[in-house]
Short mmCIF file of N, CA and C in Angstrom, two decimals:
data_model
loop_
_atom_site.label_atom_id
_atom_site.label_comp_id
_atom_site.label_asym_id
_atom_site.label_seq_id
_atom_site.Cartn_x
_atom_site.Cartn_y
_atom_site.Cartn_z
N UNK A 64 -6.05 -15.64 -0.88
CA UNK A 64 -7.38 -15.28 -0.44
C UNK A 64 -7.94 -14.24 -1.41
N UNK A 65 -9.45 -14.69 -2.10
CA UNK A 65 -9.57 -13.87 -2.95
C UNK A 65 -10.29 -12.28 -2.01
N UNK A 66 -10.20 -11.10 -2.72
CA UNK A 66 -10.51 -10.02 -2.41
C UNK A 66 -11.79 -9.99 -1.72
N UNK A 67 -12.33 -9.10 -1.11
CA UNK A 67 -13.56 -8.88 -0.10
C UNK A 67 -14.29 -7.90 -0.77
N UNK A 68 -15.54 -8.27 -1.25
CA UNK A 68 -16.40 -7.11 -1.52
C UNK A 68 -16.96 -6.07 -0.48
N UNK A 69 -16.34 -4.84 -0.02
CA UNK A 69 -16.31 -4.36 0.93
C UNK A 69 -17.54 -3.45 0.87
N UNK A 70 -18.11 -3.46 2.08
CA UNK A 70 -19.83 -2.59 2.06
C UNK A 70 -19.52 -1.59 2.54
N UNK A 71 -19.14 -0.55 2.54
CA UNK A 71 -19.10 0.62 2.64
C UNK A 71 -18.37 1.76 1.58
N UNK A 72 -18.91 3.25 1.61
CA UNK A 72 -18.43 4.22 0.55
C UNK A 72 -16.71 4.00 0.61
N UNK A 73 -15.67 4.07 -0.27
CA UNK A 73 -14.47 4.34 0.04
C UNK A 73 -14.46 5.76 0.56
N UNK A 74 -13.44 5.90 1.82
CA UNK A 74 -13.70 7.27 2.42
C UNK A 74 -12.58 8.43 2.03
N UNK A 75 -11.56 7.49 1.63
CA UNK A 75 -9.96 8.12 1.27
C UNK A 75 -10.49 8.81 -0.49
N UNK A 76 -10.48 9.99 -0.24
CA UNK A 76 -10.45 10.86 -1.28
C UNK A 76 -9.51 11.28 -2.35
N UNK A 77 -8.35 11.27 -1.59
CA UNK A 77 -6.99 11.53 -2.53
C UNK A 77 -6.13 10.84 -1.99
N UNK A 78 -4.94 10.16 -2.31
CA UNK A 78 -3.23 9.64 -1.78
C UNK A 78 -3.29 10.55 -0.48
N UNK A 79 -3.26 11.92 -1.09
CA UNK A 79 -2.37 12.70 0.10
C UNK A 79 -3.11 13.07 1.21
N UNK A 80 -4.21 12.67 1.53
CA UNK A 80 -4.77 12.65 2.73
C UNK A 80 -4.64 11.82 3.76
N UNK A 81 -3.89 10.27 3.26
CA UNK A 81 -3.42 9.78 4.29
C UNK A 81 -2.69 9.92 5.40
N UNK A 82 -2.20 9.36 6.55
CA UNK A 82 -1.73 9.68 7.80
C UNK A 82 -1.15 8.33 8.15
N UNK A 83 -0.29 8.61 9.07
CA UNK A 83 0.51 7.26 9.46
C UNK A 83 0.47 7.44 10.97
N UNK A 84 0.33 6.57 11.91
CA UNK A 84 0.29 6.37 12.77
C UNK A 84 0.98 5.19 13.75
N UNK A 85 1.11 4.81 14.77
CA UNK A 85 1.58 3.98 15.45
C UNK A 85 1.00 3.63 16.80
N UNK A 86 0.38 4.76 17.33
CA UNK A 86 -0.26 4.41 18.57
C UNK A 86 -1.82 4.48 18.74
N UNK A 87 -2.43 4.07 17.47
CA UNK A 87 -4.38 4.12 17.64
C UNK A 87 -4.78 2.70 18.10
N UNK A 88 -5.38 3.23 18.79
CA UNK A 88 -6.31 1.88 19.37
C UNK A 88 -7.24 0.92 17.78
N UNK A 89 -8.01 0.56 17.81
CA UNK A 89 -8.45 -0.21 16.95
C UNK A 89 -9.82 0.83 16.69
N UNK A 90 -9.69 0.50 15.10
CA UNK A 90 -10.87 1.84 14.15
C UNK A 90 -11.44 0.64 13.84
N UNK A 91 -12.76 1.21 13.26
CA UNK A 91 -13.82 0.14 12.70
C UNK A 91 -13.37 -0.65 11.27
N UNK A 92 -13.58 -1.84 11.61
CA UNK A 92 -13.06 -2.59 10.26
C UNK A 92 -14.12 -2.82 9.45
N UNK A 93 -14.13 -2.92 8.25
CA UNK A 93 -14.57 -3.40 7.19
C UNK A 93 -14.52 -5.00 6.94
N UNK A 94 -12.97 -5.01 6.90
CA UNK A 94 -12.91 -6.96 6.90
C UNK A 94 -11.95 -6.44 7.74
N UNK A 95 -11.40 -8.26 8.52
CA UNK A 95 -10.88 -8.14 9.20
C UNK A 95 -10.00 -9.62 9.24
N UNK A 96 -8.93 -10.01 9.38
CA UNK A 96 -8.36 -11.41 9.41
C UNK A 96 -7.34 -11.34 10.12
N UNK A 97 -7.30 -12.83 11.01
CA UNK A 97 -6.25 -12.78 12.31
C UNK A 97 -5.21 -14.22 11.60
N UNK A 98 -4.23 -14.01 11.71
CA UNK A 98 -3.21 -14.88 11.34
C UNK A 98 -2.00 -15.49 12.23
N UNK A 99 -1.33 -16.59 11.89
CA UNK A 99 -0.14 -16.09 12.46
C UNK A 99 1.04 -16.57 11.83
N UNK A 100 2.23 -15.62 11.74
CA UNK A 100 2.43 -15.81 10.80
C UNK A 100 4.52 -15.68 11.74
N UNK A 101 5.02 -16.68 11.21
CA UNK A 101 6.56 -16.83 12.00
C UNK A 101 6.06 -16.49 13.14
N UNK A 102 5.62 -17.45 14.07
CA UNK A 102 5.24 -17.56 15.16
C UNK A 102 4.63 -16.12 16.01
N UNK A 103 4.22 -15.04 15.23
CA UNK A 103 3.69 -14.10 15.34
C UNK A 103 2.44 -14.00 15.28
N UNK A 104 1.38 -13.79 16.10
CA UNK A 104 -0.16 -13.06 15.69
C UNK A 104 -0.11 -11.85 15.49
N UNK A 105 -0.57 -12.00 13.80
CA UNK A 105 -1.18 -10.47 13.52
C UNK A 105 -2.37 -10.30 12.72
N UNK A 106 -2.93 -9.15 13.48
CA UNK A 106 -4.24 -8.73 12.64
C UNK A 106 -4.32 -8.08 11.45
N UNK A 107 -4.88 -8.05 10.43
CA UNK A 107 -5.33 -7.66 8.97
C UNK A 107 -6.31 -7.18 8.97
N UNK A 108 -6.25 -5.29 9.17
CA UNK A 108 -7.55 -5.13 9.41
C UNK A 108 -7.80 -4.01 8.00
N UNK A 109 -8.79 -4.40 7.34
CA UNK A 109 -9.03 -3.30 6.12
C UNK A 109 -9.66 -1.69 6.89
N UNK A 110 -10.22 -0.69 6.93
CA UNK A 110 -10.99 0.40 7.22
C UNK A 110 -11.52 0.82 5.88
N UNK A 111 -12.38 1.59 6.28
CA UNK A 111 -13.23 2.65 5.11
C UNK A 111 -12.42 3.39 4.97
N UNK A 112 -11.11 3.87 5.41
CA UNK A 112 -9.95 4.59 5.46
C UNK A 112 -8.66 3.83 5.27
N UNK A 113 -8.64 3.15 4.74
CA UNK A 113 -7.27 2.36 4.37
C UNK A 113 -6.67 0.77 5.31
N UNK A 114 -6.22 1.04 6.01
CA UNK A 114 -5.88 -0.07 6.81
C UNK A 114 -5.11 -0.15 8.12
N UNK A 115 -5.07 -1.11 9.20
CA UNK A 115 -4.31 -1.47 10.40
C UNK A 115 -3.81 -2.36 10.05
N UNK A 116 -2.36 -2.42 10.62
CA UNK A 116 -1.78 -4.14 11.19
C UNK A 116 -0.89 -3.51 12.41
N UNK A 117 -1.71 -5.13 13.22
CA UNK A 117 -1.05 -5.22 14.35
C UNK A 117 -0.62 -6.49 14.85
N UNK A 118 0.87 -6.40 14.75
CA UNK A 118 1.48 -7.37 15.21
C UNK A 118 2.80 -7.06 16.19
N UNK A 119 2.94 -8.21 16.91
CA UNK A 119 3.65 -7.67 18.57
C UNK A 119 3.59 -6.50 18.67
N UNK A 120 4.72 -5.80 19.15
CA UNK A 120 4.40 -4.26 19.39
C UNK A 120 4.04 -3.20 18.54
N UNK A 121 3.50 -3.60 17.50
CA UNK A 121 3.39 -2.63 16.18
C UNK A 121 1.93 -2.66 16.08
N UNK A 122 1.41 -1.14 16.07
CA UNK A 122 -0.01 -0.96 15.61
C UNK A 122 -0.18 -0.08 14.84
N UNK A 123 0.20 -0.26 13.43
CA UNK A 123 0.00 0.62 12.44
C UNK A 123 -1.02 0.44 11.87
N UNK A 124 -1.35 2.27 11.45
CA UNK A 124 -1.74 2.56 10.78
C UNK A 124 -1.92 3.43 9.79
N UNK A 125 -2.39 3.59 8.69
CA UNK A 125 -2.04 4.16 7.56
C UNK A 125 -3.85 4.46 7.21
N UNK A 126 -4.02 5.75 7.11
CA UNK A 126 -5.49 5.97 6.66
C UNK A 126 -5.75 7.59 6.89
N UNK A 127 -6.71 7.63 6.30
CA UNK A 127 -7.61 9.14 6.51
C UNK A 127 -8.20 9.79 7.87
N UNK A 128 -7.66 10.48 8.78
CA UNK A 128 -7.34 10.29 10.02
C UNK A 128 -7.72 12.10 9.99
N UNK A 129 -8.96 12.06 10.62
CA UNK A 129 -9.27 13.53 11.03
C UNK A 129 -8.70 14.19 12.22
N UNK A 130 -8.10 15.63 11.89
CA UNK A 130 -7.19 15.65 12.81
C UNK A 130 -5.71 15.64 13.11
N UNK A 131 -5.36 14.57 11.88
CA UNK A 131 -4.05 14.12 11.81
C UNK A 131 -3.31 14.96 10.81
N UNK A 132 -1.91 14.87 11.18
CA UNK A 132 -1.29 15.54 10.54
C UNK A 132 -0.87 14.63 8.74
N UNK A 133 -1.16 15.06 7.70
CA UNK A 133 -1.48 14.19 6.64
C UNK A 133 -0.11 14.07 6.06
N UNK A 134 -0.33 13.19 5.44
CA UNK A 134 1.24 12.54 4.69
C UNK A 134 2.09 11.21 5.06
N UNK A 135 2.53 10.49 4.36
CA UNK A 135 2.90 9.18 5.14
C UNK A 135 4.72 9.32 4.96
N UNK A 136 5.31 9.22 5.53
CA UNK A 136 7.05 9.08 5.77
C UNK A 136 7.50 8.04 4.77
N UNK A 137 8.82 8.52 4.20
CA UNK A 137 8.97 7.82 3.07
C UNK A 137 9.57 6.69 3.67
N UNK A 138 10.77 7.33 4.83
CA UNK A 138 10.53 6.27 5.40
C UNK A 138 10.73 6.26 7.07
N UNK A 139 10.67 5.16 8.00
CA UNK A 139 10.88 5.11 9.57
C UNK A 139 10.99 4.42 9.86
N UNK A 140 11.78 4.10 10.95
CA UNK A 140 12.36 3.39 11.69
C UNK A 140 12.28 3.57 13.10
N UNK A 141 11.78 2.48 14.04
CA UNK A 141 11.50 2.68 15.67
C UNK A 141 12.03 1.40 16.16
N UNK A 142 12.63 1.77 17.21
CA UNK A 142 12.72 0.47 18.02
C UNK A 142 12.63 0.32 19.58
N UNK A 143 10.74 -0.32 19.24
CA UNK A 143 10.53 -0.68 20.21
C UNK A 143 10.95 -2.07 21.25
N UNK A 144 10.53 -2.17 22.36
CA UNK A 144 11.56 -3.11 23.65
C UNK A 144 11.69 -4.00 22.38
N UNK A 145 13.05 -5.02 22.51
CA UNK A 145 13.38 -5.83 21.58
C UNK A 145 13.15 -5.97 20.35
N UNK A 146 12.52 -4.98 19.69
CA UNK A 146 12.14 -5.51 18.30
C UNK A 146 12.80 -4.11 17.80
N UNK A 147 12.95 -4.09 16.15
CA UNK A 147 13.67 -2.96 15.42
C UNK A 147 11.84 -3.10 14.09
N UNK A 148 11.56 -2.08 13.52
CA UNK A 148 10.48 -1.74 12.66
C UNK A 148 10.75 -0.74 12.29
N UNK A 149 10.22 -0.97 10.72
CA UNK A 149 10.68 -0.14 9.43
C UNK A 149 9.59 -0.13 8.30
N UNK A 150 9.11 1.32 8.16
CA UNK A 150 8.68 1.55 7.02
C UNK A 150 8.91 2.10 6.17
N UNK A 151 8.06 2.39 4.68
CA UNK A 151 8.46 3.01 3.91
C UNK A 151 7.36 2.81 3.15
N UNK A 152 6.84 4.21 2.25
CA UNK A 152 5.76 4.51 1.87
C UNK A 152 6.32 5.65 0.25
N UNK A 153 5.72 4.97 -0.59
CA UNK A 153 5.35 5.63 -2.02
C UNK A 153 4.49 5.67 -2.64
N UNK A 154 4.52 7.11 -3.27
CA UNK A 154 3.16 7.34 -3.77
C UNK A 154 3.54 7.57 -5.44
N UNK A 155 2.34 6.72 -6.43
CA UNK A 155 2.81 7.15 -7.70
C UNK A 155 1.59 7.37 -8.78
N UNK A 156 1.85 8.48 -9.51
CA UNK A 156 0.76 8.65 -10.60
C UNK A 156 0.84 7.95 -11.88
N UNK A 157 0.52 7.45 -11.72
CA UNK A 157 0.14 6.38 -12.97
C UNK A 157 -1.03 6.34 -14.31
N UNK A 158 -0.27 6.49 -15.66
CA UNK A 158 -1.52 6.56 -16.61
C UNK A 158 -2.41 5.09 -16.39
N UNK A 159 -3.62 5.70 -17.10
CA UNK A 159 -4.43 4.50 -16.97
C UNK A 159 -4.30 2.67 -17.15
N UNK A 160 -3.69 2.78 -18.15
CA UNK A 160 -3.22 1.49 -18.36
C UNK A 160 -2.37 0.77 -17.45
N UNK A 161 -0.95 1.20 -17.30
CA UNK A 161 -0.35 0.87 -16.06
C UNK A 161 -0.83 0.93 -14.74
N UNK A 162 -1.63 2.06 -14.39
CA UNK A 162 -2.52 1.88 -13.37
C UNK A 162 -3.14 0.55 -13.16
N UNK A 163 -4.46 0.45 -14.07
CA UNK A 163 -4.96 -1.09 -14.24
C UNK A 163 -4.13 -2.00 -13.99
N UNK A 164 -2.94 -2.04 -14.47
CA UNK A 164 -1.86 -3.16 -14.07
C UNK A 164 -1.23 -3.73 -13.03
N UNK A 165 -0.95 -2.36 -12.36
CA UNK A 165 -0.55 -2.37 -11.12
C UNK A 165 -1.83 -2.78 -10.24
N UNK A 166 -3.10 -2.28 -10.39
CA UNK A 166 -3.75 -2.65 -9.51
C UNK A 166 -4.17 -4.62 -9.21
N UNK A 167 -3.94 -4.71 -10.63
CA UNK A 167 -4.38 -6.26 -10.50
C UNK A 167 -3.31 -7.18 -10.26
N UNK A 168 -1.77 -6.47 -10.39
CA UNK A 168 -0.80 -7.34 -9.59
C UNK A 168 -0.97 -7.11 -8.35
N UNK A 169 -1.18 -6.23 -7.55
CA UNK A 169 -1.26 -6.12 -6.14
C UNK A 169 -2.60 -7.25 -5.72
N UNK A 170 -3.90 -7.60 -6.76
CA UNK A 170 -4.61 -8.07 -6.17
C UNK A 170 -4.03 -9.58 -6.34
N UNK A 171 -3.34 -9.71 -7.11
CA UNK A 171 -2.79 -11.21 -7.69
C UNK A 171 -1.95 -11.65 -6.66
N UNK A 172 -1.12 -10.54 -6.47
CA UNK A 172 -0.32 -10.62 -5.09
C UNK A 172 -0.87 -11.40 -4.17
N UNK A 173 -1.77 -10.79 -3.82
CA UNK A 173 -2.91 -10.83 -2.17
C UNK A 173 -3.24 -12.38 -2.48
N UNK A 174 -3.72 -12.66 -3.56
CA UNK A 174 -4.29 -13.87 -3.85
C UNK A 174 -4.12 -15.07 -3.61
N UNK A 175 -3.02 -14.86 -4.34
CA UNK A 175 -1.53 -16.08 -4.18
C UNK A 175 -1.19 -16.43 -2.97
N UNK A 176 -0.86 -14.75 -2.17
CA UNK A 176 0.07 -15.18 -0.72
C UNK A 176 -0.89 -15.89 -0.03
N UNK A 177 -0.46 -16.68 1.27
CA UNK A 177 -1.11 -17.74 2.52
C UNK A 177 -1.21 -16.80 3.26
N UNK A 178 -0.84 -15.41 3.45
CA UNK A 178 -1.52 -14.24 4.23
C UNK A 178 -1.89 -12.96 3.83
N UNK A 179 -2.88 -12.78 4.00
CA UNK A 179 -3.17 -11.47 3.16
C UNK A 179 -4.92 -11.55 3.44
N UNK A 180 -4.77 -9.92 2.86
CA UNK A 180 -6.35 -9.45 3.02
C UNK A 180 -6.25 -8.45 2.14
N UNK A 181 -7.64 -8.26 1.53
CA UNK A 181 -7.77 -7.41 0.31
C UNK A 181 -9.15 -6.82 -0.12
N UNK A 182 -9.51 -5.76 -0.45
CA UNK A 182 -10.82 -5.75 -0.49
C UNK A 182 -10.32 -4.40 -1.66
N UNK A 183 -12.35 -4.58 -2.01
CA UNK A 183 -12.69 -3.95 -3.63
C UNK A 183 -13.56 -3.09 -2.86
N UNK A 184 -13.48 -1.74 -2.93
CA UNK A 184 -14.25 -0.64 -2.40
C UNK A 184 -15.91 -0.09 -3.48
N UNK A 185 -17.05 -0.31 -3.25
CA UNK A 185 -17.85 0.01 -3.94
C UNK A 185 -17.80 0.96 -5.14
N UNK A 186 -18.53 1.28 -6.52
CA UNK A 186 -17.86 2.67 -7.18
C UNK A 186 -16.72 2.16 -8.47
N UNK A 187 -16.05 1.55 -8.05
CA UNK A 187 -15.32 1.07 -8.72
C UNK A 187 -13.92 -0.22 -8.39
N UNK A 188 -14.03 -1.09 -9.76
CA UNK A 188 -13.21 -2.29 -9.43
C UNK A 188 -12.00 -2.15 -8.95
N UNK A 189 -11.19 -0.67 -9.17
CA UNK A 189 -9.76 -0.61 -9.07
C UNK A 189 -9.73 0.32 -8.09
N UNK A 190 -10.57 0.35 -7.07
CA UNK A 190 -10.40 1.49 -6.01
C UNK A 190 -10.42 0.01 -4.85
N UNK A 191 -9.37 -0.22 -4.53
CA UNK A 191 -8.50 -1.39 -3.42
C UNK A 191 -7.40 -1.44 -2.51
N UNK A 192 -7.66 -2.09 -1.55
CA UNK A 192 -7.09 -1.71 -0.48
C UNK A 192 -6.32 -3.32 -0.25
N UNK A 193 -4.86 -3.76 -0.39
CA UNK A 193 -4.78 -5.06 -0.04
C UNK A 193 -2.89 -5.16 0.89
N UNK A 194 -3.45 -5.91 1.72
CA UNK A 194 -2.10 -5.67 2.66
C UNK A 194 -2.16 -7.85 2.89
N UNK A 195 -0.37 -7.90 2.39
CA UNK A 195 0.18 -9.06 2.16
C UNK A 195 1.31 -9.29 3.70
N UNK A 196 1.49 -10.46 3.94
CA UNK A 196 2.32 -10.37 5.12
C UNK A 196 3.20 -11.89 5.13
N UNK A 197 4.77 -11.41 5.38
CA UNK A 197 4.67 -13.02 5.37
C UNK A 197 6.25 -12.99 6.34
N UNK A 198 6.97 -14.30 6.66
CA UNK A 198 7.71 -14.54 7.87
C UNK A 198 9.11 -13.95 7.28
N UNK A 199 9.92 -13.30 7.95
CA UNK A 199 11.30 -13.22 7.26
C UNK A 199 12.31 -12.94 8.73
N UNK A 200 13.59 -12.78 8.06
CA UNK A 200 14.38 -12.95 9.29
C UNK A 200 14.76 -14.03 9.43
N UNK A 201 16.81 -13.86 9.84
CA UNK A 201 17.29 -14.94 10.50
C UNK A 201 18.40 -14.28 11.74
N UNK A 202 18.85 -14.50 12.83
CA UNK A 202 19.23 -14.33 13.58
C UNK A 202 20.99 -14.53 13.28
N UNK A 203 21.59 -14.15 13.96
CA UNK A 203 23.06 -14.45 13.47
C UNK A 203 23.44 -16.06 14.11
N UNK A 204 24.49 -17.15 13.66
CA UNK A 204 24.55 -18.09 13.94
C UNK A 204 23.62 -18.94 13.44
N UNK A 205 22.38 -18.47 12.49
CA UNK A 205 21.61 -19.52 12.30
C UNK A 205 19.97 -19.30 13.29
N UNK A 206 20.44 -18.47 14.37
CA UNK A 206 19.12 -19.03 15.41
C UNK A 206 17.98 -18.12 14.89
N UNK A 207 17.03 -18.24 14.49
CA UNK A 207 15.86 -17.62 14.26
C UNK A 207 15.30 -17.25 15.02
N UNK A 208 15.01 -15.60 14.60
CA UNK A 208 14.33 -14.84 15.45
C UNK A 208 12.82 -14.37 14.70
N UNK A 209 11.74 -13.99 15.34
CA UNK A 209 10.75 -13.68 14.96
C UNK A 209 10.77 -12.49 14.40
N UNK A 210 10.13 -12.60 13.24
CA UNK A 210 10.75 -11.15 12.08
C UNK A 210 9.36 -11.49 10.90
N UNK A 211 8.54 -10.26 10.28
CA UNK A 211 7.47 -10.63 9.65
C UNK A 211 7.97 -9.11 8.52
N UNK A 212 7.33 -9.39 7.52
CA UNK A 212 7.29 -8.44 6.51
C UNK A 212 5.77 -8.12 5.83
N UNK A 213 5.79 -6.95 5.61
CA UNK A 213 4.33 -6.85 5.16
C UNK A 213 4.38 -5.42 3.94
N UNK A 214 3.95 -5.61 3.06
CA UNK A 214 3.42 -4.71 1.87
C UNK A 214 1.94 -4.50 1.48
N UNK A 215 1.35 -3.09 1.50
CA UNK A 215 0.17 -2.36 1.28
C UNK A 215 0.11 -2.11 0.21
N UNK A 216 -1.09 -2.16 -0.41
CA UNK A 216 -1.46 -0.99 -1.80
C UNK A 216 -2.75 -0.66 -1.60
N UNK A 217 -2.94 0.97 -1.92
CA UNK A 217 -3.93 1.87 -1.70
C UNK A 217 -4.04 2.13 -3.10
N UNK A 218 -5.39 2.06 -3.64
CA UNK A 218 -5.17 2.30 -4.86
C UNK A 218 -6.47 3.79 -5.01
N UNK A 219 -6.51 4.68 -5.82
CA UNK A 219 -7.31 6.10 -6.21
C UNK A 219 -7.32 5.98 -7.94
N UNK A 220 -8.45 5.19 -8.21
CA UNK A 220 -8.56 5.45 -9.49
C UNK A 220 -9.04 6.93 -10.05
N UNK A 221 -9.56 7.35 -9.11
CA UNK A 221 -10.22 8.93 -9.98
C UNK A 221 -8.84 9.82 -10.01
N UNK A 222 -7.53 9.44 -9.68
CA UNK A 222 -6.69 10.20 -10.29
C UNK A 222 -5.34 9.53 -10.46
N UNK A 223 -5.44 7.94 -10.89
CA UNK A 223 -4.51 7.20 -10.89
C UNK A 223 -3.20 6.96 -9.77
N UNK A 224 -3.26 7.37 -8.71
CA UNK A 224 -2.75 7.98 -7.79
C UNK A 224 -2.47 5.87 -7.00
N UNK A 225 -1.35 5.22 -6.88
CA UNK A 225 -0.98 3.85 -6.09
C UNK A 225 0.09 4.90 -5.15
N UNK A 226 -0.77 4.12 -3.85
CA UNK A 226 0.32 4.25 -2.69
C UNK A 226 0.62 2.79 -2.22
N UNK A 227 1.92 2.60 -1.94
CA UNK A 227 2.09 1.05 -1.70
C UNK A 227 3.47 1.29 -0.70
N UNK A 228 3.16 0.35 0.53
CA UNK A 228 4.35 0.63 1.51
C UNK A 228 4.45 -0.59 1.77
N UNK A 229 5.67 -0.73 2.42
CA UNK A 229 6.53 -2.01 3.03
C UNK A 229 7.09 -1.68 4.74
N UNK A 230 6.55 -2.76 5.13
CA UNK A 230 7.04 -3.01 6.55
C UNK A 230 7.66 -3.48 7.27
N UNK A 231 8.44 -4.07 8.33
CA UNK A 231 9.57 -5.12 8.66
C UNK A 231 9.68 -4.84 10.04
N UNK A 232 9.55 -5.87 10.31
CA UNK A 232 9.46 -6.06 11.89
C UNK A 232 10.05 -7.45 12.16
N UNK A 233 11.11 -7.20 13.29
CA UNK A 233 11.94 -8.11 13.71
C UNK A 233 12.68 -7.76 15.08
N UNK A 234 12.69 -9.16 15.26
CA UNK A 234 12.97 -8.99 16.87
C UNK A 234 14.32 -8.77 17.23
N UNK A 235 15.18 -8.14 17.97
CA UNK A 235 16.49 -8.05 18.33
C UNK A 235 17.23 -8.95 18.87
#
């Protein structure tokens, strides 16, 4: 899916203003895409602040969150009723060139995959927000259990600054 020309200012100012969350109700989207993906529905939701996904018991989010205590966990782990979920979040400064690089594999990424959402923030081409998702997990014996994986990139060109996290959610 190619990228979303997204209508609004980007609101995320720096990496380190982000916030991580787990229990927000639903923030205003920008774009928005419902999927489903290993017999899972989940939502793909971009913000003027970074992004949601919510799938079964998981409602993350990752964004500029007034109020919130800032910084995202490198990494976590919860386990909610039957399911086990895991993140992990890095942040990296990048010269320009590699920057550029990175940003357009993450959009190439998005592109390619059969799930995903991605958007280009006004201001500039490499200020992007794109979250990929796809089925993983096998159960012991063979029996398959419902299990989804998902990877973010936040990109800050005014100071080369990629945040990019990975997610995993699977059922017990």
């Amino acid at each position: 899916m190619h990228a979303v020309s997204l209508q609004a200012a980007f609101l995320d100012t720096a990496a380190d203003q982000l916030c991580f969350s787990l229990d927000l109700a639903e923030l205003p989207a920008l774009a928005e895409r419902e999927v489903s993906v290993g017999g899972l529905a989940v939502r793909l939701r971009l913000l003027g602040a970074s992004h949601q996904v919510f799938a079964g018991p998981v409602r993350e989010t990752v964004a500029c969150l007034p109020e919130a205590v800032r910084g995202l966990p490198t990494t976590l782990t919860r386990r909610p009723a039957g399911w086990t979920y895991d993140f992990s979040a890095v942040t990296e400064c990048l010269g320009p060139e590699e920057f550029s690089a990175r940003v357009a594999d993450a959009l190439s990424r998005a592109d390619e995959a059969e799930h995903s959402l991605s958007g280009v923030f006004p201001g500039s081409p490499e200020a992007v927000t794109a979250v990929v998702v796809e089925a993983c997990g096998e159960g012991s014996g063979g029996a398959d259990r419902p299990g989804l994986a998902w990877r973010t990139w936040h990109s800050y060109p005014q100071d080369g600054h990629i945040v990019s996290t990975h997610s995993r959610l699977e059922a017990r």
